[in-house]
Coordinates of C-alpha atoms in Angstrom, one line a residue:
Chain A
M811 CA 0.0 0.0 0.0
S812 CA 1.2 3.5 -0.8
N813 CA 1.7 6.2 1.8
K814 CA -1.4 7.9 3.1
L815 CA -2.5 10.8 0.9
Y816 CA -3.9 13.9 2.6
V817 CA -6.3 15.7 0.3
F818 CA -7.4 19.3 1.1
G819 CA -8.4 22.6 -0.3
H820 CA -7.6 26.1 0.9
Q821 CA -7.9 27.9 4.3
K822 CA -11.2 29.5 5.1
P823 CA -12.8 26.8 3.0
D824 CA -15.7 27.4 0.7
T825 CA -18.0 24.6 -0.6
D826 CA -15.7 23.7 -3.6
S827 CA -12.7 23.4 -1.3
I828 CA -14.5 21.1 1.1
T829 CA -16.5 18.9 -1.3
S830 CA -13.7 18.7 -3.9
A831 CA -11.4 17.3 -1.2
I832 CA -14.0 14.7 -0.4
V833 CA -14.6 13.9 -4.1
L834 CA -10.9 13.6 -5.0
A835 CA -10.2 11.5 -2.0
N836 CA -13.0 9.2 -3.0
L837 CA -11.6 8.9 -6.5
E838 CA -8.1 8.1 -5.3
R839 CA -9.5 5.5 -3.0
A840 CA -11.3 3.9 -5.9
L841 CA -8.0 3.9 -7.7
G842 CA -6.3 2.1 -4.8
L843 CA -4.7 4.8 -2.8
D844 CA -5.1 5.4 1.0
A845 CA -6.6 8.9 0.6
T846 CA -8.4 11.0 3.2
A847 CA -10.1 14.4 2.8
Y848 CA -9.4 17.1 5.4
K849 CA -10.5 20.7 5.9
L850 CA -8.2 23.6 6.7
G851 CA -10.8 25.6 8.7
E852 CA -14.4 25.8 9.8
V853 CA -17.1 24.8 7.3
N854 CA -19.4 27.6 6.4
K855 CA -23.2 27.5 6.5
E856 CA -23.7 27.0 2.8
T857 CA -21.3 24.0 2.8
K858 CA -23.0 22.6 6.0
Y859 CA -26.3 22.7 4.1
A860 CA -24.8 20.8 1.1
L861 CA -23.1 18.2 3.3
K862 CA -26.4 17.7 5.3
T863 CA -28.5 17.4 2.1
F864 CA -26.2 14.7 0.7
E865 CA -25.6 13.0 4.0
T866 CA -21.9 13.5 4.2
E867 CA -19.7 13.9 7.3
E868 CA -17.5 17.0 7.7
P869 CA -13.9 16.1 7.1
L870 CA -11.5 16.4 10.0
T871 CA -9.4 19.5 10.5
L872 CA -5.8 19.4 9.5
D873 CA -3.6 21.9 11.4
S874 CA -0.3 21.1 9.7
V875 CA 1.4 18.4 7.6
D876 CA 4.7 16.6 8.4
E877 CA 7.8 16.8 6.2
N878 CA 7.5 14.5 3.2
C879 CA 3.9 13.7 3.9
D880 CA 2.0 12.9 0.6
V881 CA -0.6 15.5 -0.1
A882 CA -3.0 16.5 -2.9
M883 CA -4.1 20.2 -3.2
V884 CA -7.6 21.0 -4.6
D885 CA -9.1 24.3 -5.5
N886 CA -5.9 26.3 -4.9
N887 CA -2.1 26.1 -5.6
E888 CA -0.7 28.8 -3.4
F889 CA 1.3 27.9 -0.3
S890 CA 0.1 31.1 1.4
Q891 CA -3.5 29.7 1.2
S892 CA -2.6 26.2 2.3
V893 CA -1.8 24.2 5.4
S894 CA 1.2 24.8 7.7
G895 CA 4.2 22.7 6.6
I896 CA 3.1 22.5 2.9
E897 CA 6.5 23.8 1.8
K898 CA 8.2 20.6 2.9
A899 CA 5.3 18.2 2.1
N900 CA 5.5 15.9 -0.9
I901 CA 2.9 17.4 -3.2
K902 CA 1.6 14.5 -5.4
M903 CA -1.3 16.2 -7.1
V904 CA -2.9 19.6 -7.8
V905 CA -6.4 19.9 -9.2
D906 CA -7.4 23.5 -9.5
H907 CA -9.0 26.3 -11.5
H908 CA -7.2 29.3 -10.3
K909 CA -4.2 31.3 -11.7
I910 CA -1.0 29.5 -11.2
K911 CA 1.9 30.3 -9.0
F912 CA 3.7 27.1 -8.4
E913 CA 7.0 25.4 -8.3
T914 CA 8.2 21.9 -7.7
V915 CA 11.5 20.0 -7.8
E916 CA 10.1 17.0 -9.5
P917 CA 7.3 16.3 -12.0
I918 CA 3.9 15.8 -10.5
F919 CA 0.3 15.5 -11.6
Y920 CA -1.0 19.0 -12.1
L921 CA -4.3 19.7 -13.7
A922 CA -5.8 23.2 -13.9
E923 CA -8.5 24.2 -16.3
P924 CA -10.1 27.7 -16.8
V925 CA -13.6 26.5 -15.7
G926 CA -15.8 27.8 -12.9
C927 CA -15.3 25.0 -10.4
T928 CA -12.8 22.3 -9.4
A929 CA -15.7 19.8 -9.3
T930 CA -16.2 20.3 -13.1
I931 CA -12.6 19.0 -13.6
L932 CA -13.0 16.2 -11.1
Y933 CA -16.2 15.0 -12.9
K934 CA -14.0 14.5 -16.0
L935 CA -11.3 12.7 -14.0
Y936 CA -13.9 10.3 -12.7
K937 CA -15.1 9.7 -16.3
Q938 CA -11.5 9.3 -17.6
N939 CA -10.7 6.7 -14.9
D940 CA -14.1 4.9 -15.3
V941 CA -15.0 5.4 -11.7
E942 CA -18.7 5.5 -10.9
I943 CA -20.2 8.8 -9.6
D944 CA -23.0 7.9 -7.1
S945 CA -25.8 10.2 -6.0
Q946 CA -23.8 11.4 -2.9
I947 CA -20.7 12.3 -4.9
A948 CA -22.8 13.9 -7.6
G949 CA -24.7 16.0 -5.1
L950 CA -21.4 17.3 -3.6
M951 CA -20.0 18.1 -7.0
L952 CA -23.2 19.9 -8.0
S953 CA -23.2 21.9 -4.8
A954 CA -19.6 23.1 -5.5
I955 CA -20.5 24.2 -9.1
I956 CA -23.6 26.1 -7.9
S957 CA -21.5 27.7 -5.2
D958 CA -18.6 28.8 -7.3
T959 CA -20.7 30.0 -10.3
L960 CA -23.5 31.5 -8.2
L961 CA -26.0 29.4 -10.0
F962 CA -24.3 30.0 -13.3
K963 CA -24.5 33.8 -12.9
S964 CA -20.7 34.4 -12.4
P965 CA -18.5 35.3 -15.4
T966 CA -16.3 32.4 -14.3
C967 CA -19.0 30.0 -15.3
T968 CA -18.3 28.1 -18.6
K969 CA -20.4 25.9 -20.8
Q970 CA -18.7 22.9 -19.3
D971 CA -19.8 23.8 -15.8
V972 CA -23.4 24.1 -16.9
E973 CA -23.4 20.9 -18.9
I974 CA -21.8 18.9 -16.1
A975 CA -24.0 20.4 -13.4
N976 CA -27.0 19.3 -15.5
K977 CA -25.7 15.7 -15.7
L978 CA -24.9 15.8 -11.9
S979 CA -28.3 17.0 -10.9
K980 CA -29.9 14.0 -12.6
I981 CA -27.6 11.6 -10.7
A982 CA -28.1 13.5 -7.5
G983 CA -31.9 13.6 -8.0
V984 CA -32.4 17.3 -7.2
D985 CA -33.7 20.3 -9.2
I986 CA -30.8 22.7 -9.7
E987 CA -32.7 26.0 -9.3
T988 CA -34.6 24.9 -6.3
Y989 CA -31.8 23.3 -4.5
G990 CA -29.3 25.9 -5.6
K991 CA -31.2 28.9 -4.3
E992 CA -31.8 27.1 -1.0
M993 CA -28.1 26.3 -0.6
L994 CA -26.9 29.8 -1.6
K995 CA -29.4 31.4 0.8
A996 CA -28.2 29.1 3.6
G997 CA -24.8 30.7 3.2
T998 CA -26.0 34.3 3.4
D999 CA -27.1 34.2 7.0
I1000 CA -24.5 36.2 8.9
S1001 CA -26.7 37.4 11.7
E1002 CA -25.0 35.4 14.4
F1003 CA -21.5 36.3 13.2
T1004 CA -19.1 38.7 14.8
P1005 CA -17.7 41.4 12.4
Y1006 CA -14.4 39.4 12.5
Q1007 CA -16.2 36.3 11.5
V1008 CA -18.1 38.1 8.7
I1009 CA -15.0 39.4 7.0
N1010 CA -13.3 36.0 7.3
I1011 CA -16.1 33.9 5.8
D1012 CA -14.2 33.8 2.5
S1013 CA -11.1 35.9 2.5
K1014 CA -7.9 35.5 0.6
E1015 CA -4.6 37.3 0.9
F1016 CA -2.5 38.3 -2.1
N1017 CA 1.0 39.7 -2.6
D1018 CA 2.1 41.2 -5.8
K1019 CA 4.3 44.2 -6.9
N1020 CA 5.2 44.8 -3.3
T1021 CA 1.6 45.2 -2.4
K1022 CA 0.0 43.0 0.2
F1023 CA -3.8 43.0 0.2
E1024 CA -6.8 40.9 1.1
I1025 CA -10.1 40.4 -0.7
S1026 CA -12.9 39.2 1.4
Q1027 CA -16.3 38.2 -0.1
V1028 CA -19.7 37.3 1.4
N1029 CA -22.8 36.4 -0.5
A1030 CA -26.0 38.3 0.4
V1031 CA -29.6 38.5 -0.6
D1032 CA -30.0 41.9 1.1
L1033 CA -27.1 44.3 0.8
D1034 CA -28.7 46.8 3.2
S1035 CA -28.7 44.4 6.1
V1036 CA -25.0 43.7 5.5
F1037 CA -24.1 47.5 5.4
S1038 CA -26.2 48.3 8.5
R1039 CA -23.1 46.8 10.2
Q1040 CA -20.6 48.9 8.1
S1041 CA -19.0 50.7 11.1
E1042 CA -18.2 47.5 13.1
L1043 CA -17.1 45.7 9.9
E1044 CA -14.6 48.6 9.3
D1045 CA -13.2 48.3 12.8
A1046 CA -12.6 44.6 12.1
I1047 CA -11.0 45.4 8.7
Q1048 CA -8.7 48.0 10.3
K1049 CA -7.5 45.5 12.8
E1050 CA -6.7 43.0 10.0
I1051 CA -4.8 45.7 8.2
Q1052 CA -2.7 46.4 11.3
D1053 CA -2.2 42.8 12.3
K1054 CA -1.2 41.6 8.9
N1055 CA 0.5 44.8 7.7
L1056 CA -1.7 45.0 4.6
D1057 CA -1.5 47.8 2.1
F1058 CA -5.3 47.6 1.6
Y1059 CA -8.3 45.4 2.3
M1060 CA -11.4 45.0 0.1
F1061 CA -14.6 43.5 1.5
A1062 CA -17.3 42.7 -1.1
A1063 CA -20.9 41.8 -0.3
T1064 CA -22.2 40.1 -3.5
D1065 CA -25.9 40.3 -4.2
I1066 CA -26.5 36.8 -5.5
L1067 CA -29.9 37.5 -6.9
N1068 CA -29.0 40.7 -8.8
A1069 CA -25.3 39.9 -9.6
N1070 CA -23.8 43.1 -8.2
S1071 CA -21.3 43.7 -5.4
K1072 CA -21.1 46.5 -2.8
I1073 CA -17.6 46.9 -1.4
I1074 CA -15.7 48.5 1.5
A1075 CA -12.1 49.3 0.7
I1076 CA -9.6 50.6 3.3
G1077 CA -5.9 51.1 3.5
N1078 CA -3.0 53.1 2.2
K1079 CA -3.3 51.8 -1.3
A1080 CA -7.1 51.6 -1.4
N1081 CA -6.9 53.9 -4.5
A1082 CA -5.9 50.7 -6.5
V1083 CA -9.5 49.6 -6.0
E1084 CA -10.8 52.9 -7.4
K1085 CA -8.6 52.6 -10.4
A1086 CA -9.4 48.9 -10.9
F1087 CA -13.1 49.5 -11.2
G1088 CA -13.4 53.1 -12.3
V1089 CA -15.3 54.1 -9.1
N1090 CA -14.8 56.7 -6.4
L1091 CA -14.9 55.4 -2.8
E1092 CA -17.5 57.3 -0.8
N1093 CA -17.5 56.7 2.9
N1094 CA -15.1 53.8 2.0
T1095 CA -17.7 52.1 -0.1
A1096 CA -18.6 51.7 -3.8
M1097 CA -21.1 49.8 -5.8
L1098 CA -19.6 47.5 -8.5
N1099 CA -22.2 46.7 -11.0
N1100 CA -22.1 43.2 -12.7
V1101 CA -19.0 42.3 -10.6
V1102 CA -19.5 39.0 -8.7
S1103 CA -16.3 37.1 -9.2
R1104 CA -13.2 37.6 -7.1
K1105 CA -11.1 35.5 -9.4
K1106 CA -12.2 36.7 -12.8
Q1107 CA -13.2 40.3 -12.1
M1108 CA -12.0 41.6 -8.7
L1109 CA -8.5 40.2 -8.6
P1110 CA -7.2 40.6 -12.2
N1111 CA -8.6 44.2 -12.3
I1112 CA -6.7 45.0 -9.1
L1113 CA -3.5 43.2 -10.2
N1114 CA -3.5 45.3 -13.4
N1115 CA -3.8 48.5 -11.4
L1116 CA -1.1 48.1 -8.8
D1117 CA 1.7 50.6 -9.1
Chain B
M1316 CA -13.0 31.8 -35.5
S1317 CA -10.7 32.3 -32.5
N1318 CA -7.2 33.8 -32.7
K1319 CA -4.5 31.8 -34.2
L1320 CA -2.9 29.5 -31.6
Y1321 CA 0.9 29.0 -31.8
V1322 CA 2.0 25.6 -30.5
F1323 CA 5.6 24.9 -29.7
G1324 CA 8.0 23.0 -27.4
H1325 CA 11.4 24.2 -26.0
Q1326 CA 14.5 25.6 -27.6
K1327 CA 17.1 23.1 -28.8
P1328 CA 14.1 20.8 -29.6
D1329 CA 14.2 17.0 -29.1
T1330 CA 11.7 14.6 -30.7
D1331 CA 9.0 15.1 -28.0
S1332 CA 9.2 18.8 -28.4
I1333 CA 8.7 18.7 -32.1
T1334 CA 6.2 15.9 -32.5
S1335 CA 4.1 17.0 -29.5
A1336 CA 3.7 20.5 -31.0
I1337 CA 2.5 18.8 -34.2
V1338 CA 0.3 16.4 -32.3
L1339 CA -1.3 19.0 -30.0
A1340 CA -1.9 21.5 -32.9
N1341 CA -3.6 18.6 -34.8
L1342 CA -5.8 18.0 -31.8
E1343 CA -6.8 21.6 -31.3
R1344 CA -7.6 21.9 -35.0
A1345 CA -9.9 18.9 -34.7
L1346 CA -11.6 20.8 -31.8
G1347 CA -12.1 23.9 -34.0
L1348 CA -9.1 26.1 -33.2
D1349 CA -6.8 27.7 -35.8
A1350 CA -3.7 26.0 -34.3
T1351 CA -0.2 25.7 -35.9
A1352 CA 2.9 23.9 -34.7
Y1353 CA 6.3 25.6 -34.7
K1354 CA 9.8 24.7 -33.8
L1355 CA 12.2 26.8 -31.7
G1356 CA 15.4 25.6 -33.2
E1357 CA 16.9 23.1 -35.6
V1358 CA 15.4 19.6 -35.7
N1359 CA 17.9 16.9 -34.7
K1360 CA 18.8 13.8 -36.7
E1361 CA 16.7 11.5 -34.6
T1362 CA 13.6 13.7 -35.1
K1363 CA 14.3 14.0 -38.8
Y1364 CA 14.3 10.2 -39.0
A1365 CA 10.9 10.1 -37.2
L1366 CA 9.4 12.8 -39.3
K1367 CA 10.6 11.1 -42.5
T1368 CA 9.3 7.7 -41.4
F1369 CA 5.8 9.1 -40.7
E1370 CA 5.8 11.4 -43.8
T1371 CA 5.5 14.7 -41.8
E1372 CA 6.8 18.1 -42.7
E1373 CA 9.1 19.9 -40.3
P1374 CA 7.3 22.8 -38.6
L1375 CA 8.3 26.3 -39.4
T1376 CA 10.7 28.1 -37.1
L1377 CA 9.4 30.6 -34.6
D1378 CA 11.8 33.4 -33.6
S1379 CA 9.6 35.3 -31.3
V1380 CA 5.9 35.9 -30.4
D1381 CA 4.1 39.1 -30.3
E1382 CA 2.5 40.6 -27.2
N1383 CA -0.9 38.9 -26.4
C1384 CA -0.4 36.3 -29.1
D1385 CA -2.2 33.0 -28.1
V1386 CA 0.3 30.2 -27.4
A1387 CA 0.4 26.7 -26.2
M1388 CA 3.5 25.3 -24.6
V1389 CA 4.4 21.6 -24.8
D1390 CA 7.1 19.6 -23.2
N1391 CA 8.3 22.5 -21.0
N1392 CA 6.9 25.3 -18.8
E1393 CA 9.9 27.5 -18.2
F1394 CA 10.2 30.9 -20.0
S1395 CA 14.0 30.5 -20.1
Q1396 CA 13.6 27.5 -22.4
S1397 CA 10.9 29.1 -24.5
V1398 CA 10.5 31.6 -27.3
S1399 CA 11.5 35.2 -27.2
G1400 CA 8.5 37.3 -26.1
I1401 CA 6.8 34.5 -24.1
E1402 CA 6.6 36.7 -21.0
K1403 CA 4.0 38.9 -22.7
A1404 CA 2.2 36.2 -24.8
N1405 CA -1.2 35.0 -23.8
I1406 CA -0.5 31.4 -22.7
K1407 CA -3.6 29.4 -23.2
M1408 CA -2.4 25.9 -22.6
V1409 CA 0.6 24.0 -21.1
V1410 CA 0.9 20.2 -21.6
D1411 CA 4.1 19.0 -20.0
H1412 CA 5.9 16.3 -17.9
H1413 CA 8.6 18.3 -16.2
K1414 CA 9.0 20.0 -12.8
I1415 CA 6.9 23.1 -12.6
K1416 CA 8.0 26.7 -12.3
F1417 CA 5.1 28.7 -13.6
E1418 CA 3.0 31.7 -12.9
T1419 CA 0.0 33.2 -14.6
V1420 CA -2.4 36.2 -14.0
E1421 CA -5.5 34.3 -15.1
P1422 CA -6.6 30.6 -14.9
I1423 CA -5.4 28.6 -17.9
F1424 CA -5.4 24.9 -19.0
Y1425 CA -2.4 23.3 -17.5
L1426 CA -1.9 19.6 -17.5
A1427 CA 1.3 18.0 -16.3
E1428 CA 1.7 14.4 -15.4
P1429 CA 4.8 12.5 -14.0
V1430 CA 5.1 10.3 -17.0
G1431 CA 8.0 9.7 -19.4
C1432 CA 6.8 11.7 -22.3
T1433 CA 4.4 14.5 -23.3
A1434 CA 3.0 12.3 -26.0
T1435 CA 1.7 9.9 -23.4
I1436 CA -0.4 12.7 -22.0
L1437 CA -1.5 13.9 -25.4
Y1438 CA -2.7 10.3 -26.2
K1439 CA -5.1 10.6 -23.3
L1440 CA -6.3 14.1 -24.4
Y1441 CA -7.2 12.6 -27.8
K1442 CA -9.1 9.8 -26.1
Q1443 CA -10.9 12.2 -23.7
N1444 CA -11.9 14.4 -26.6
D1445 CA -12.9 11.5 -28.9
V1446 CA -10.5 12.7 -31.6
E1447 CA -9.2 9.9 -33.9
I1448 CA -5.5 9.1 -33.8
D1449 CA -4.4 8.2 -37.4
S1450 CA -1.3 6.2 -38.2
Q1451 CA 0.8 9.4 -38.8
I1452 CA -0.1 11.0 -35.5
A1453 CA 0.4 7.6 -33.8
G1454 CA 3.9 7.2 -35.3
L1455 CA 4.9 10.7 -34.1
M1456 CA 3.6 10.0 -30.6
L1457 CA 5.4 6.7 -30.5
S1458 CA 8.6 8.3 -31.7
A1459 CA 8.5 10.8 -28.8
I1460 CA 7.9 8.1 -26.2
I1461 CA 10.8 5.9 -27.6
S1462 CA 13.0 9.0 -27.6
D1463 CA 12.2 10.3 -24.1
T1464 CA 12.3 6.9 -22.5
L1465 CA 15.2 5.5 -24.4
L1466 CA 13.1 2.6 -25.5
F1467 CA 11.7 2.2 -22.0
K1468 CA 15.1 2.0 -20.3
S1469 CA 15.0 5.4 -18.6
P1470 CA 13.8 5.6 -15.0
T1471 CA 11.4 8.3 -16.2
C1472 CA 9.5 5.6 -18.1
T1473 CA 6.1 4.7 -16.5
K1474 CA 3.7 1.8 -17.0
Q1475 CA 1.5 4.3 -18.9
D1476 CA 4.2 5.1 -21.4
V1477 CA 4.8 1.4 -22.2
E1478 CA 1.1 0.6 -22.5
I1479 CA 0.3 3.6 -24.7
A1480 CA 3.4 3.0 -26.8
N1481 CA 2.2 -0.5 -27.5
K1482 CA -1.2 0.8 -28.6
L1483 CA 0.4 3.4 -30.8
S1484 CA 2.7 0.9 -32.4
K1485 CA -0.3 -1.0 -33.6
I1486 CA -2.0 2.0 -35.1
A1487 CA 1.3 3.2 -36.6
G1488 CA 2.1 -0.3 -38.0
V1489 CA 5.7 -0.5 -36.8
D1490 CA 7.6 -2.9 -34.5
I1491 CA 8.7 -0.9 -31.4
E1492 CA 12.1 -2.5 -31.0
T1493 CA 13.1 -2.5 -34.6
Y1494 CA 11.9 1.0 -35.3
G1495 CA 13.0 2.4 -32.0
K1496 CA 16.6 1.2 -32.3
E1497 CA 16.9 2.6 -35.8
M1498 CA 15.4 5.9 -34.7
L1499 CA 17.7 6.2 -31.6
K1500 CA 20.7 5.3 -33.6
A1501 CA 20.0 7.9 -36.2
G1502 CA 20.3 10.5 -33.4
T1503 CA 23.7 9.3 -32.3
D1504 CA 25.7 10.2 -35.4
I1505 CA 27.6 13.3 -34.4
S1506 CA 30.5 12.8 -36.8
E1507 CA 29.7 15.9 -38.9
F1508 CA 29.0 18.1 -35.9
T1509 CA 31.3 20.8 -34.6
P1510 CA 32.1 20.6 -30.9
Y1511 CA 29.8 23.6 -30.4
Q1512 CA 27.0 21.7 -32.2
V1513 CA 27.6 18.5 -30.2
I1514 CA 27.2 20.2 -26.8
N1515 CA 24.1 22.0 -28.1
I1516 CA 22.2 19.0 -29.4
D1517 CA 20.1 18.9 -26.3
S1518 CA 21.2 21.3 -23.7
K1519 CA 19.2 23.1 -20.9
E1520 CA 20.2 25.9 -18.7
F1521 CA 19.0 26.0 -15.0
N1522 CA 19.3 28.6 -12.3
D1523 CA 18.7 27.7 -8.7
K1524 CA 20.2 28.8 -5.3
N1525 CA 22.3 31.5 -7.0
T1526 CA 23.9 28.8 -9.2
K1527 CA 23.6 29.1 -13.0
F1528 CA 24.4 25.9 -14.8
E1529 CA 23.8 23.9 -17.9
I1530 CA 23.3 20.2 -18.5
S1531 CA 23.9 18.9 -22.0
Q1532 CA 23.1 15.4 -23.1
V1533 CA 23.8 13.3 -26.3
N1534 CA 22.9 9.8 -26.9
A1535 CA 25.6 7.4 -28.0
V1536 CA 26.2 3.8 -29.0
D1537 CA 30.0 4.2 -28.6
L1538 CA 31.2 6.3 -25.7
D1539 CA 34.9 6.1 -26.8
S1540 CA 34.2 7.7 -30.1
V1541 CA 32.5 10.7 -28.3
F1542 CA 35.4 11.0 -25.8
S1543 CA 38.0 10.8 -28.6
R1544 CA 36.9 14.5 -29.0
Q1545 CA 37.1 15.4 -25.3
S1546 CA 39.7 18.1 -25.7
E1547 CA 37.7 20.1 -28.3
L1548 CA 34.5 19.5 -26.5
E1549 CA 36.1 21.0 -23.4
D1550 CA 37.1 24.1 -25.4
A1551 CA 33.5 24.5 -26.5
I1552 CA 32.2 24.1 -23.0
Q1553 CA 34.7 26.6 -21.6
K1554 CA 33.5 29.1 -24.1
E1555 CA 29.8 28.5 -23.1
I1556 CA 30.8 29.0 -19.4
Q1557 CA 32.4 32.3 -20.2
D1558 CA 29.7 33.6 -22.6
K1559 CA 26.8 32.7 -20.3
N1560 CA 28.6 33.3 -17.0
L1561 CA 27.8 29.8 -15.8
D1562 CA 28.9 28.4 -12.5
F1563 CA 29.4 25.0 -14.1
Y1564 CA 28.6 22.9 -17.2
M1565 CA 27.9 19.2 -17.3
F1566 CA 28.0 17.3 -20.6
A1567 CA 26.7 13.8 -20.5
A1568 CA 27.1 11.2 -23.3
T1569 CA 24.5 8.5 -22.6
D1570 CA 25.1 5.0 -23.7
I1571 CA 21.6 4.0 -24.9
L1572 CA 22.4 0.3 -25.2
N1573 CA 24.0 -0.1 -21.8
A1574 CA 22.1 2.6 -19.9
N1575 CA 25.1 4.5 -18.5
S1576 CA 26.4 8.0 -18.9
K1577 CA 29.9 9.4 -19.1
I1578 CA 30.2 13.0 -18.2
I1579 CA 32.5 16.0 -18.6
A1580 CA 31.9 18.6 -15.8
I1581 CA 33.7 22.0 -15.8
G1582 CA 33.3 25.2 -13.8
N1583 CA 33.8 26.9 -10.5
K1584 CA 31.1 24.9 -8.8
A1585 CA 31.7 21.6 -10.7
N1586 CA 32.1 19.9 -7.3
A1587 CA 28.3 20.0 -7.0
V1588 CA 28.4 17.2 -9.7
E1589 CA 30.8 15.2 -7.6
K1590 CA 28.6 15.5 -4.6
A1591 CA 25.5 14.8 -6.6
F1592 CA 26.7 11.4 -7.9
G1593 CA 29.3 10.4 -5.3
V1594 CA 32.0 10.4 -7.9
N1595 CA 35.5 12.0 -8.3
L1596 CA 36.1 13.9 -11.5
E1597 CA 39.3 12.7 -13.1
N1598 CA 40.5 14.7 -16.0
N1599 CA 37.1 16.5 -15.7
T1600 CA 35.3 13.2 -16.5
A1601 CA 33.4 10.5 -14.5
M1602 CA 31.3 7.5 -15.3
L1603 CA 27.7 7.6 -13.9
N1604 CA 26.4 4.0 -13.8
N1605 CA 22.7 3.5 -14.4
V1606 CA 22.2 7.3 -14.9
V1607 CA 20.4 8.1 -18.2
S1608 CA 17.8 10.7 -17.3
R1609 CA 18.5 14.4 -17.0
K1610 CA 15.1 15.1 -15.5
K1611 CA 14.8 12.3 -13.0
Q1612 CA 18.4 11.6 -12.1
M1613 CA 20.9 14.3 -13.1
L1614 CA 18.9 17.4 -12.4
P1615 CA 17.3 16.5 -9.0
N1616 CA 20.6 15.1 -7.7
I1617 CA 22.4 18.3 -8.6
L1618 CA 19.6 20.5 -7.3
N1619 CA 19.8 18.7 -4.0
N1620 CA 23.6 19.3 -3.8
L1621 CA 23.9 23.0 -4.5
D1622 CA 25.2 25.0 -1.6

């Protein structure tokens, strides 16, 4: 038997990061490996809803990996977003759909495709390896695609994501629209969260051109209710900026029904955000029409406007 | 119609780099893209033999690519080994089997697998996309696998390479052993080459831990005839070291029948080679038993022994 393979997504996991770890570990087990899925942080409400619907246990939490431990990364490829110790782990596989910043000493399996969701790529890996997709695995993959593409509304969504989601919904036995809206809604309830928890629901740190910044995103069905807490959210953001020595922080509340985002941007270089989207920050906020995707819209626009 | 897609391998192309460019361009055309294969340097004798056998024209030479030109990289992912202008090109795809050192601003298609040859991965992409492999394409893929795995003798060779080569030989209508030995032999004739040409048949530059070095490899059926030219080869190597400001240069003549390599190593940090293989350089040379693969044996051993 080979060494144990640890499979996990990124820190502050979203639905794709959790379910794709489960789905890839299941595939690798079917192919004879001793693979186990882990999570790198607390599971959010949307993901909990998906796991409950498809009767799946939450993966255990992984705090760090040992030197030369065999690992597979899903839904990310950047060490800064991964587990403690990843630099010295033995990375066997990466399956991802993000921009690439990666280096190895030896050849490995690395599959990235410019599609909306890691699950879309994993569906094809199951097919390629002739491994059956049961209703549970199909439901988890479908949940990830709905989550990452905001029910196909995100510009990151491709024809492949839609086609594969339709196939998966048949296997999983759920209606995409009905299930999808319920799942997304489950993720927007932030009423019980502290401001710190709100901005850390799905937040990623980036570092480019000597600029260190963080983009945090929450889904919402009612932007006003999110911004009724603007003042305390700003306090939490200011603390993050100080603690992490960030040049700026952008928080985006994305209206999943109307496909817009309202942002808070704070920090010495917050003008990069104004340049990136052609807006003026008023009271630290701005409305970004038709902007819903961090990966395809927020991040590249900002990267192109750093000095 | 989409933009034209330029498909190419690495500088100083080997058989995999040339044929995989042709094979991937053919696949992308079958999928509706305007794709054309190019070469980044002169085609070697082994590759010429393969192209002639399977009645295929040499690709045109590409000297540089324009900004935002759509490109696909095969058999490598490092800008230092690629075409001039690659930094500002729009890299759409990478299909490769080497260690990864890569960065993008947007998500792209990136497929790397730890197999012996790019052609092995391309075979699976044809299957996955239901595109027919005709006898010409099969012959080109087979030639690449034979070349990269030294007829399955290299430690880089995997079960997949062997299985797929066997399938391809049936489609191509050639006997692997007979054709393979003839093709490899065609590549070992260096009698008409200047010393400069000999060391540049298949040479790659690397840069790690503040050490800039080059590893050059030629296949041989008779090591003595190669080393009868040691003195003039050393002169050519010394010139490369000076021109490129290298810390050391390793030239390996690999005996493809007995699976050993005899090396010349020169330069300020040539002791890294001694440490890497546990040998003492005598008259700048050493015999490396059972060492045939630059990627899997020479390079990682050296990288692990740089100060």
